mmCIF file with all atom_site columns, C-alpha atoms in Angstrom:
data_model
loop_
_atom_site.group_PDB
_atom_site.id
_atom_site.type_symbol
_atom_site.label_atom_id
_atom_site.label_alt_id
_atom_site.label_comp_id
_atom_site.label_asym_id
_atom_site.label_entity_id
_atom_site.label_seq_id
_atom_site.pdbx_PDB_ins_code
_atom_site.Cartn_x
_atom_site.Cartn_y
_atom_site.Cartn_z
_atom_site.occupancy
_atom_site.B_iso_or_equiv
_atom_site.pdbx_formal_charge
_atom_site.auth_seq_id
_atom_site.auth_comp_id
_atom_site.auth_asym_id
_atom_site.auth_atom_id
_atom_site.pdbx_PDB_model_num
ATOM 1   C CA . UNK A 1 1   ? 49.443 -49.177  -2.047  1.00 0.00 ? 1   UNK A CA 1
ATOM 2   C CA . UNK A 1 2   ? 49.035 -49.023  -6.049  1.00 0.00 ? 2   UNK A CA 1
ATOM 3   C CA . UNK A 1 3   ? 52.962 -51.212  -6.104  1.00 0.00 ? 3   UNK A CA 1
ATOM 4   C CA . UNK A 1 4   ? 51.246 -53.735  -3.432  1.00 0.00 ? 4   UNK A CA 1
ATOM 5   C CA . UNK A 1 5   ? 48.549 -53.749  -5.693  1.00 0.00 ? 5   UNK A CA 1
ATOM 6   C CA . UNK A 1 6   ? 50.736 -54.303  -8.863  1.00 0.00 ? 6   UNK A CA 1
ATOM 7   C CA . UNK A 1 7   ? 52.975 -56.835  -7.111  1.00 0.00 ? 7   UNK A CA 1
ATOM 8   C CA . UNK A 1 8   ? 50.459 -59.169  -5.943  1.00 0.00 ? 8   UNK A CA 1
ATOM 9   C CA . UNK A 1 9   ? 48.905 -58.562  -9.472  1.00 0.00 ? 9   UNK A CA 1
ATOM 10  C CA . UNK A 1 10  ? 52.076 -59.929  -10.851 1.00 0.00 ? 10  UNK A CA 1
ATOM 11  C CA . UNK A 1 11  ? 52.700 -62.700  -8.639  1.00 0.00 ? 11  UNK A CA 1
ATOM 12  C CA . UNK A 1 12  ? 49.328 -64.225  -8.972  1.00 0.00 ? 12  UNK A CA 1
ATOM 13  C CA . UNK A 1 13  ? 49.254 -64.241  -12.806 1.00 0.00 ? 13  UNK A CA 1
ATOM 14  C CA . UNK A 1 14  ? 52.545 -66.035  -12.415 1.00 0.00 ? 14  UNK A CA 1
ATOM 15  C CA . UNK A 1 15  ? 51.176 -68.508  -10.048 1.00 0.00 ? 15  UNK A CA 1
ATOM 16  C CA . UNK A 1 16  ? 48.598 -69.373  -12.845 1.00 0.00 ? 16  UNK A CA 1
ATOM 17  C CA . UNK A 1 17  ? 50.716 -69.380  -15.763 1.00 0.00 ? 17  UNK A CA 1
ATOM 18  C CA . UNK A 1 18  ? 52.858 -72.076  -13.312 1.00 0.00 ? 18  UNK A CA 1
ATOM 19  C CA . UNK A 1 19  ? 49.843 -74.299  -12.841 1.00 0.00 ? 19  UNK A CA 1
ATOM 20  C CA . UNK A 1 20  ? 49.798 -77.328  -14.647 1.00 0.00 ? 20  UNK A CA 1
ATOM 21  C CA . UNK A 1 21  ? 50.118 -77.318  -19.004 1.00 0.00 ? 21  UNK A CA 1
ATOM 22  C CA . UNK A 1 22  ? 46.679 -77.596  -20.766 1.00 0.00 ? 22  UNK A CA 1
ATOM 23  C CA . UNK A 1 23  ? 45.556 -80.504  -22.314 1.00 0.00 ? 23  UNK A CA 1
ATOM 24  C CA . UNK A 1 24  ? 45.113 -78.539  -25.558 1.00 0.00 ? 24  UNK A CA 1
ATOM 25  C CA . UNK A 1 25  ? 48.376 -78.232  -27.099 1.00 0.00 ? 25  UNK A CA 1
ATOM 26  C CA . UNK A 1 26  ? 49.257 -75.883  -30.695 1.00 0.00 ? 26  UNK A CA 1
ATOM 27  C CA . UNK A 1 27  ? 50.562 -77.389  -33.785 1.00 0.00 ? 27  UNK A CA 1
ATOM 28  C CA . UNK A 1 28  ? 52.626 -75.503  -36.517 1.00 0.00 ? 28  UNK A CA 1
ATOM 29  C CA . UNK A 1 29  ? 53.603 -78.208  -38.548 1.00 0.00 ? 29  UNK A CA 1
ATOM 30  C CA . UNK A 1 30  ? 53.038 -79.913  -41.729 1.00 0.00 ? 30  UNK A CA 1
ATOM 31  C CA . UNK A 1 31  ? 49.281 -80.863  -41.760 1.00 0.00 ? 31  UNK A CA 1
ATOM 32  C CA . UNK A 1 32  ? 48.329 -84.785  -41.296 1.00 0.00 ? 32  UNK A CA 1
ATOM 33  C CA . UNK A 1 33  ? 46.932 -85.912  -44.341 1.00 0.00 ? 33  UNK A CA 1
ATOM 34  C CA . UNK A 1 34  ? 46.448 -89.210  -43.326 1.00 0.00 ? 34  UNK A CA 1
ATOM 35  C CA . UNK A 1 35  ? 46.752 -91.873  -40.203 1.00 0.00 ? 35  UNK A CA 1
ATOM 36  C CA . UNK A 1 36  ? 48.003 -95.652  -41.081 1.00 0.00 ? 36  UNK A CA 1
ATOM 37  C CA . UNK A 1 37  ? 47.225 -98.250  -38.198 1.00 0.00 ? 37  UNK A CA 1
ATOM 38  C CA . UNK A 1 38  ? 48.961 -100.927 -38.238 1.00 0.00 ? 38  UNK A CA 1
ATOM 39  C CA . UNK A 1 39  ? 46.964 -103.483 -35.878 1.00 0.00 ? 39  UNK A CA 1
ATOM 40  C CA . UNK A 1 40  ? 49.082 -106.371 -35.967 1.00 0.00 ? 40  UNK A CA 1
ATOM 41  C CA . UNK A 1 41  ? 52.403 -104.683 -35.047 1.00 0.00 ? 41  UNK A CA 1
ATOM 42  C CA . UNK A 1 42  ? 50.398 -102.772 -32.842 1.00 0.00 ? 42  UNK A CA 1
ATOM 43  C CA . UNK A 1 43  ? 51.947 -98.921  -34.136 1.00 0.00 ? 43  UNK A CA 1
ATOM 44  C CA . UNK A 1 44  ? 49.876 -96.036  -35.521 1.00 0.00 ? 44  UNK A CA 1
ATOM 45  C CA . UNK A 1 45  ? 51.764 -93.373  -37.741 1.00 0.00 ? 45  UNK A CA 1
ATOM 46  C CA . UNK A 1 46  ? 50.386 -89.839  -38.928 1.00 0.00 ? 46  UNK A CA 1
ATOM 47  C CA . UNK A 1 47  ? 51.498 -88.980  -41.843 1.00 0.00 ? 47  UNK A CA 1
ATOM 48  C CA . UNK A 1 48  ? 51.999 -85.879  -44.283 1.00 0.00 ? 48  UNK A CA 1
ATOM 49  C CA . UNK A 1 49  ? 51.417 -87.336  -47.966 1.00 0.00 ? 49  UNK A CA 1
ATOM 50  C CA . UNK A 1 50  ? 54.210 -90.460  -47.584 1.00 0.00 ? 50  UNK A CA 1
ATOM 51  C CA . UNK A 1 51  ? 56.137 -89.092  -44.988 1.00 0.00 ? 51  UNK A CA 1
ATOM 52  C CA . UNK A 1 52  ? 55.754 -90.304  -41.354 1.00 0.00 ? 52  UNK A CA 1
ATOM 53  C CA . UNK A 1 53  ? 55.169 -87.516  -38.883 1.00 0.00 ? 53  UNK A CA 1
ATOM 54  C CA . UNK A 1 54  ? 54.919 -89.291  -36.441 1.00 0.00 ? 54  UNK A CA 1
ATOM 55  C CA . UNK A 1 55  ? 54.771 -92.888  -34.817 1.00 0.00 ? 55  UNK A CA 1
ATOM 56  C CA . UNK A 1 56  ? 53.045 -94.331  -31.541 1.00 0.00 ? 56  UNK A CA 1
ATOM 57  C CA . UNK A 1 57  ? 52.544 -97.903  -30.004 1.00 0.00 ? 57  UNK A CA 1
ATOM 58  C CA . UNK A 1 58  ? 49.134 -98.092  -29.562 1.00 0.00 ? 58  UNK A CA 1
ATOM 59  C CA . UNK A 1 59  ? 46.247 -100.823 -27.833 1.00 0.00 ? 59  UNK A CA 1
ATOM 60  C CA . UNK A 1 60  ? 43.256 -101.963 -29.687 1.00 0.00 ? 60  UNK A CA 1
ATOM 61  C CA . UNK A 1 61  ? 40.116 -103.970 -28.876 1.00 0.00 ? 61  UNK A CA 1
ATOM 62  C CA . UNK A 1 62  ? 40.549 -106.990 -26.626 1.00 0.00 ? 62  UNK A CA 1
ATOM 63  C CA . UNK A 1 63  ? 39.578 -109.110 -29.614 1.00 0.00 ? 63  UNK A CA 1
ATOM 64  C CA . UNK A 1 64  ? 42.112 -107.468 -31.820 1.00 0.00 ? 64  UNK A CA 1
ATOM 65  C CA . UNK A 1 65  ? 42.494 -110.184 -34.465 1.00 0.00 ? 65  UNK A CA 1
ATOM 66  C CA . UNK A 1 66  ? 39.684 -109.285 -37.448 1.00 0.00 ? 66  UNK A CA 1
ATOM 67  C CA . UNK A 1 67  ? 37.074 -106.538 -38.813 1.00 0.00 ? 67  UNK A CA 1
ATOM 68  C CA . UNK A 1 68  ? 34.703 -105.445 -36.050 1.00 0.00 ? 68  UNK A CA 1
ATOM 69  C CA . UNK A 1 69  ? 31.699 -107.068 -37.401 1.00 0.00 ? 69  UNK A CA 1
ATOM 70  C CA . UNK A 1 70  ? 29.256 -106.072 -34.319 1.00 0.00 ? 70  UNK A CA 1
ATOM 71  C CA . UNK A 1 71  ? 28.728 -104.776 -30.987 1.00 0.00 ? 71  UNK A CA 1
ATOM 72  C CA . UNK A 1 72  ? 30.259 -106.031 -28.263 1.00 0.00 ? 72  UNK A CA 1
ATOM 73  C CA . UNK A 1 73  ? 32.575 -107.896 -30.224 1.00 0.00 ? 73  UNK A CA 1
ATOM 74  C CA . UNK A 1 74  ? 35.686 -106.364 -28.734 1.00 0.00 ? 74  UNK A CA 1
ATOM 75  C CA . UNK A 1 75  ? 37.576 -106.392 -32.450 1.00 0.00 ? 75  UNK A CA 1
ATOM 76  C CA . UNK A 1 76  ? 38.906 -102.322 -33.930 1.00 0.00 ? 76  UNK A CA 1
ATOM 77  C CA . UNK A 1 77  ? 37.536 -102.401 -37.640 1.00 0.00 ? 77  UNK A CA 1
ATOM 78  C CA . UNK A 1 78  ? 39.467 -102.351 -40.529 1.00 0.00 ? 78  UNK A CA 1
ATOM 79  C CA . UNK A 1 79  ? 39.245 -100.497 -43.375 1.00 0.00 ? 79  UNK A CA 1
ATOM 80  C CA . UNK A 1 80  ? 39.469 -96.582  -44.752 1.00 0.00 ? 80  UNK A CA 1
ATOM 81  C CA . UNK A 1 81  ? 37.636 -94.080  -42.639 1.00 0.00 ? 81  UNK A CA 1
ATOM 82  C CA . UNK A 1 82  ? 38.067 -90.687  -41.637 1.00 0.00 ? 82  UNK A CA 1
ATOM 83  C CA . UNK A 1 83  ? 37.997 -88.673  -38.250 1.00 0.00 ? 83  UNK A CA 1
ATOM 84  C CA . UNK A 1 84  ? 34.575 -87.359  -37.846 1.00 0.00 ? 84  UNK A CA 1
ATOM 85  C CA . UNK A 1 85  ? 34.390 -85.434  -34.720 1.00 0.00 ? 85  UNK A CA 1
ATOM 86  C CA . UNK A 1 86  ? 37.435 -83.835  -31.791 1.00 0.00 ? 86  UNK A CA 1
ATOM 87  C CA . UNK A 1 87  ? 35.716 -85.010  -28.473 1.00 0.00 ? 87  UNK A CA 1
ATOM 88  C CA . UNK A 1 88  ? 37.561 -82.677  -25.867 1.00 0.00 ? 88  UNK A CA 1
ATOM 89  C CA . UNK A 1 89  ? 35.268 -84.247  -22.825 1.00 0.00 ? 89  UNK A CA 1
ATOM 90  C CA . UNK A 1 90  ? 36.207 -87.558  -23.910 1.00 0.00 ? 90  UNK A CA 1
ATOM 91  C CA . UNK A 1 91  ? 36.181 -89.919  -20.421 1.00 0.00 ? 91  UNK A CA 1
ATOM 92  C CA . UNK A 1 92  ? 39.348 -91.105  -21.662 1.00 0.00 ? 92  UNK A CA 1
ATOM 93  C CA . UNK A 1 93  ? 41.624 -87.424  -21.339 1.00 0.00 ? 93  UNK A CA 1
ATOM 94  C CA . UNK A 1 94  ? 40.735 -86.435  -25.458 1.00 0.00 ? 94  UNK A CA 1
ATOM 95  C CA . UNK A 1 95  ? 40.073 -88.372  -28.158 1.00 0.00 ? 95  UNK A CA 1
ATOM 96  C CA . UNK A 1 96  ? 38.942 -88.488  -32.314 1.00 0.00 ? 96  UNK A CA 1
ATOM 97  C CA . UNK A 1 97  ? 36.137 -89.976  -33.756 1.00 0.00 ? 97  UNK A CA 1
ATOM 98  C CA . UNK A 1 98  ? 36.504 -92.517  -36.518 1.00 0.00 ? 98  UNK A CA 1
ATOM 99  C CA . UNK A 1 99  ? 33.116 -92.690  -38.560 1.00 0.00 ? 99  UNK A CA 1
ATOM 100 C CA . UNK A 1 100 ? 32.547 -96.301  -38.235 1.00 0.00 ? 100 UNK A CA 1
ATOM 101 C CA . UNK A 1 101 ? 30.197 -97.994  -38.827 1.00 0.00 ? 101 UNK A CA 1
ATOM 102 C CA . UNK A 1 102 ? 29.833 -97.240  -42.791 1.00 0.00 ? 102 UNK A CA 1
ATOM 103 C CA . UNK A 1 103 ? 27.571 -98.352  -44.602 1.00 0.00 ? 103 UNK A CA 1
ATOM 104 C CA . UNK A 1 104 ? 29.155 -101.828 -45.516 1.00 0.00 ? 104 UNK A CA 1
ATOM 105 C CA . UNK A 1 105 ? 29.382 -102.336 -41.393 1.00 0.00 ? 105 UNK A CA 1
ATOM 106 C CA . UNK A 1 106 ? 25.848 -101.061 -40.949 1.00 0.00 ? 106 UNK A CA 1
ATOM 107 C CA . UNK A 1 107 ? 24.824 -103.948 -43.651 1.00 0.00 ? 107 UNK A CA 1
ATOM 108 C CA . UNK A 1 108 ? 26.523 -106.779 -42.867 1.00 0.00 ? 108 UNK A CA 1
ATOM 109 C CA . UNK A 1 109 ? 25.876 -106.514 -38.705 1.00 0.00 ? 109 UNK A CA 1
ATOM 110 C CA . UNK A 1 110 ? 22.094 -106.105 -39.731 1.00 0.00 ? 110 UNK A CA 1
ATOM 111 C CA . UNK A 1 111 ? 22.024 -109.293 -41.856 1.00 0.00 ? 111 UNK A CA 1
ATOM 112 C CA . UNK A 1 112 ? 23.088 -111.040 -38.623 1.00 0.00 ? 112 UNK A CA 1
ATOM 113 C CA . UNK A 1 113 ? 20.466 -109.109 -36.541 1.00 0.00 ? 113 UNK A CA 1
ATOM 114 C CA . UNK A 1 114 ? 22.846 -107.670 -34.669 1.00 0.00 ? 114 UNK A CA 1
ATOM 115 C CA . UNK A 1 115 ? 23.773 -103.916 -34.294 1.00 0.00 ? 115 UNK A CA 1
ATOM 116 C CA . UNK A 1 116 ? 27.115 -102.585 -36.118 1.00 0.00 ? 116 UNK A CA 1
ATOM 117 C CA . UNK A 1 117 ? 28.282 -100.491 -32.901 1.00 0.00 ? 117 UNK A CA 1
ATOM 118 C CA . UNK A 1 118 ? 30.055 -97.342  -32.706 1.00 0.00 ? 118 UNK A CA 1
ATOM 119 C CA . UNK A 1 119 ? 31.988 -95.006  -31.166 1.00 0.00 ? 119 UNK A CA 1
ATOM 120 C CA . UNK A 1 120 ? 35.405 -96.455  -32.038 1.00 0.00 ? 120 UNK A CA 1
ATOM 121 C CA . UNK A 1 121 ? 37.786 -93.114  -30.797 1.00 0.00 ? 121 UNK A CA 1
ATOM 122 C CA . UNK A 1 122 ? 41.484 -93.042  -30.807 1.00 0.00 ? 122 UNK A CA 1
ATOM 123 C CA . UNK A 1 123 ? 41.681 -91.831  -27.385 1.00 0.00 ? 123 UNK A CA 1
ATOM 124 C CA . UNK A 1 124 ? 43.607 -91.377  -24.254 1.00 0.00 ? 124 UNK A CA 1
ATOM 125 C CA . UNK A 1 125 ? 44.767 -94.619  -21.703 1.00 0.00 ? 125 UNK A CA 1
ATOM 126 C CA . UNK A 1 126 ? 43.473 -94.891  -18.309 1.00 0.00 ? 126 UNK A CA 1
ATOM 127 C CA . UNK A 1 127 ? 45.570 -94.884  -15.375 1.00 0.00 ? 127 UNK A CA 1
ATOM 128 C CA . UNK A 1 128 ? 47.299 -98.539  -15.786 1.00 0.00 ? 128 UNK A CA 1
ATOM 129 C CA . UNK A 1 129 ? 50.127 -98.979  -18.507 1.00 0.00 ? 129 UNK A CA 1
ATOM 130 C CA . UNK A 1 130 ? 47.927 -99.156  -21.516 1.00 0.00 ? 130 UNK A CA 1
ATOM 131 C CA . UNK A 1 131 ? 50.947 -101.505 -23.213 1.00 0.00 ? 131 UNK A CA 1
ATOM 132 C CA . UNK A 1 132 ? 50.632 -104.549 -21.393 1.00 0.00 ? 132 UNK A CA 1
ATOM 133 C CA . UNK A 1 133 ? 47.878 -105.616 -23.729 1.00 0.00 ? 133 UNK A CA 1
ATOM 134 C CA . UNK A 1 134 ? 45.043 -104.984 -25.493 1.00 0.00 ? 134 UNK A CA 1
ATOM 135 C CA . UNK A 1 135 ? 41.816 -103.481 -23.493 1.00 0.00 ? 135 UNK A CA 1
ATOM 136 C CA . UNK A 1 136 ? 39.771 -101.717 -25.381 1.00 0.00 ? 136 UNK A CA 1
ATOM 137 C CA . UNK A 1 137 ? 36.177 -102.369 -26.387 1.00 0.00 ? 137 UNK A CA 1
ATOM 138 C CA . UNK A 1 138 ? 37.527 -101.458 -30.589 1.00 0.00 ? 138 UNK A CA 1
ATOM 139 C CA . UNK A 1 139 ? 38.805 -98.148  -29.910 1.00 0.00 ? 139 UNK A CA 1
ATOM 140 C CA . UNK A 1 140 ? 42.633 -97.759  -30.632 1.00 0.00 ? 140 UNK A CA 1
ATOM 141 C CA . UNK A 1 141 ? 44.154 -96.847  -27.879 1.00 0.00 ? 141 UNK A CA 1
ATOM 142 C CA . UNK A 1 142 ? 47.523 -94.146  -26.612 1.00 0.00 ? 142 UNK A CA 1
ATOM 143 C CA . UNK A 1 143 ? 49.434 -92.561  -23.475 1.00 0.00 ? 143 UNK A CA 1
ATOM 144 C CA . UNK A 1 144 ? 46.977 -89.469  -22.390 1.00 0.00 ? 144 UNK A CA 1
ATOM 145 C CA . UNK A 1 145 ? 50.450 -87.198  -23.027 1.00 0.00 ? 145 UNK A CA 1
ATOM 146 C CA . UNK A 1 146 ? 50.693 -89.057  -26.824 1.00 0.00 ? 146 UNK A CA 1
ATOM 147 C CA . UNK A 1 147 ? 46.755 -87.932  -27.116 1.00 0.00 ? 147 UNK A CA 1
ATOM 148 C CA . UNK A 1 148 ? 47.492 -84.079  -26.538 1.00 0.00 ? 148 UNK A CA 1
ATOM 149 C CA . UNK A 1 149 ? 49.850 -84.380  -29.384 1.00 0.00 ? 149 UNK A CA 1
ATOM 150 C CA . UNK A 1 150 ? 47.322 -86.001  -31.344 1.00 0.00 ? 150 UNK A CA 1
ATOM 151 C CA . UNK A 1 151 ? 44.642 -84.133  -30.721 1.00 0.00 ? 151 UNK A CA 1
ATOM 152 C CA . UNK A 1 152 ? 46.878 -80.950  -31.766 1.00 0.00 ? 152 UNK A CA 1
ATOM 153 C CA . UNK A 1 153 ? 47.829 -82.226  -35.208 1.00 0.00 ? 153 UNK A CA 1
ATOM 154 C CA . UNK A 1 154 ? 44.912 -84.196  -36.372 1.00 0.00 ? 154 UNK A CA 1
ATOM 155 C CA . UNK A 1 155 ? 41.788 -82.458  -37.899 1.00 0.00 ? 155 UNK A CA 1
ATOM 156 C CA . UNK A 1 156 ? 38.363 -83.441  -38.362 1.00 0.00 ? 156 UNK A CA 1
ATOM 157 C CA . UNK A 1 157 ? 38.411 -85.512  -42.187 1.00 0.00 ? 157 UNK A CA 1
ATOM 158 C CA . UNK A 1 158 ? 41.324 -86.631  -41.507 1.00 0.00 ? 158 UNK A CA 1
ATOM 159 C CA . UNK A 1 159 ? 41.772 -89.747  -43.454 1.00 0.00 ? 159 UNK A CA 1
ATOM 160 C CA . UNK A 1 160 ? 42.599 -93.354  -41.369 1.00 0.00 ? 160 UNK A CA 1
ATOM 161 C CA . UNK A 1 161 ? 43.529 -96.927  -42.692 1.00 0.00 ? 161 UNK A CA 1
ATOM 162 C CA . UNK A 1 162 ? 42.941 -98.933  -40.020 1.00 0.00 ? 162 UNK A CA 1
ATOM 163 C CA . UNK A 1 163 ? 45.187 -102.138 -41.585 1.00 0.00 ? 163 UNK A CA 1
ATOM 164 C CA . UNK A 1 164 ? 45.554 -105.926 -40.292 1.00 0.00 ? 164 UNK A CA 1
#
């Protein structure tokens, strides 16, 4: 009875081990210092001091061209932030906060009585090919497989150039 016992034991923790990979993935590697996006060619590279890490094609706001100025404007800011927060219930798979607005964005959208906006996340894609163009409401955009990596190697104040 106890090697029943034992052998279902056995064969049940392998069935679970078997099921699916977690979304949460482990890095060992060099620690991101930084994240470069590159909005017009569309690529975003994290990077340890000068060297390039790694390198993704990535979708941006369906206004892409310009500084997100306000809400609702559909443009990805521009400018030096830094990751503020690791959302692991994001409703796009996983994604990392970037701490716009600051206080420059805060300013300028209230001088046109309009609010700045704000949770701009590099985050997961949804089902459709994420490539074909440009559909996010500012947030910068990756494969849900390219976020687990992300996620794994990218802390919170991380720093992120968010370039033309």
């Amino acid at each position: 009875m106890r090697a029943i016992k034992l052998f279902l034991m056995m064969v049940l923790l392998t069935g679970v081990a078997a099921c699916g990979s977690s979304k949460f993935k482990r890095y060992n590697g060099p620690e991101v210092t930084s994240i470069q996006v590159h909005k017009a060619e569309r690529k975003m590279y994290l990077l340890h001091n000068q060297k390039v890490l790694k390198s993704y094609d990535i979708a941006l706001g369906f206004a892409p061209e310009g500084h997100k100025q306000y809400e609702g404007d559909g443009k990805t800011p521009e400018g030096t932030y830094q990751i503020s927060y690791k959302k692991p219930d994001s409703t796009y798979h996983l994604s990392l906060r970037i701490d716009y607005p600051n206080r420059l964005d805060r300013e300028f959208a209230h001088s046109m009585n309009k609010s700045p906006g704000g949770d701009i996340m590099i985050h997961g894609g949804p089902l459709r090919p994420i490539r074909q163009r440009d559909w996010t409401a500012g947030c910068i955009a990756v494969t849900d497989k390219e976020m687990e990596v992300i996620y794994s190697m990218v802390n919170v104040g991380t720093v992120i150039h968010i370039l033309p």
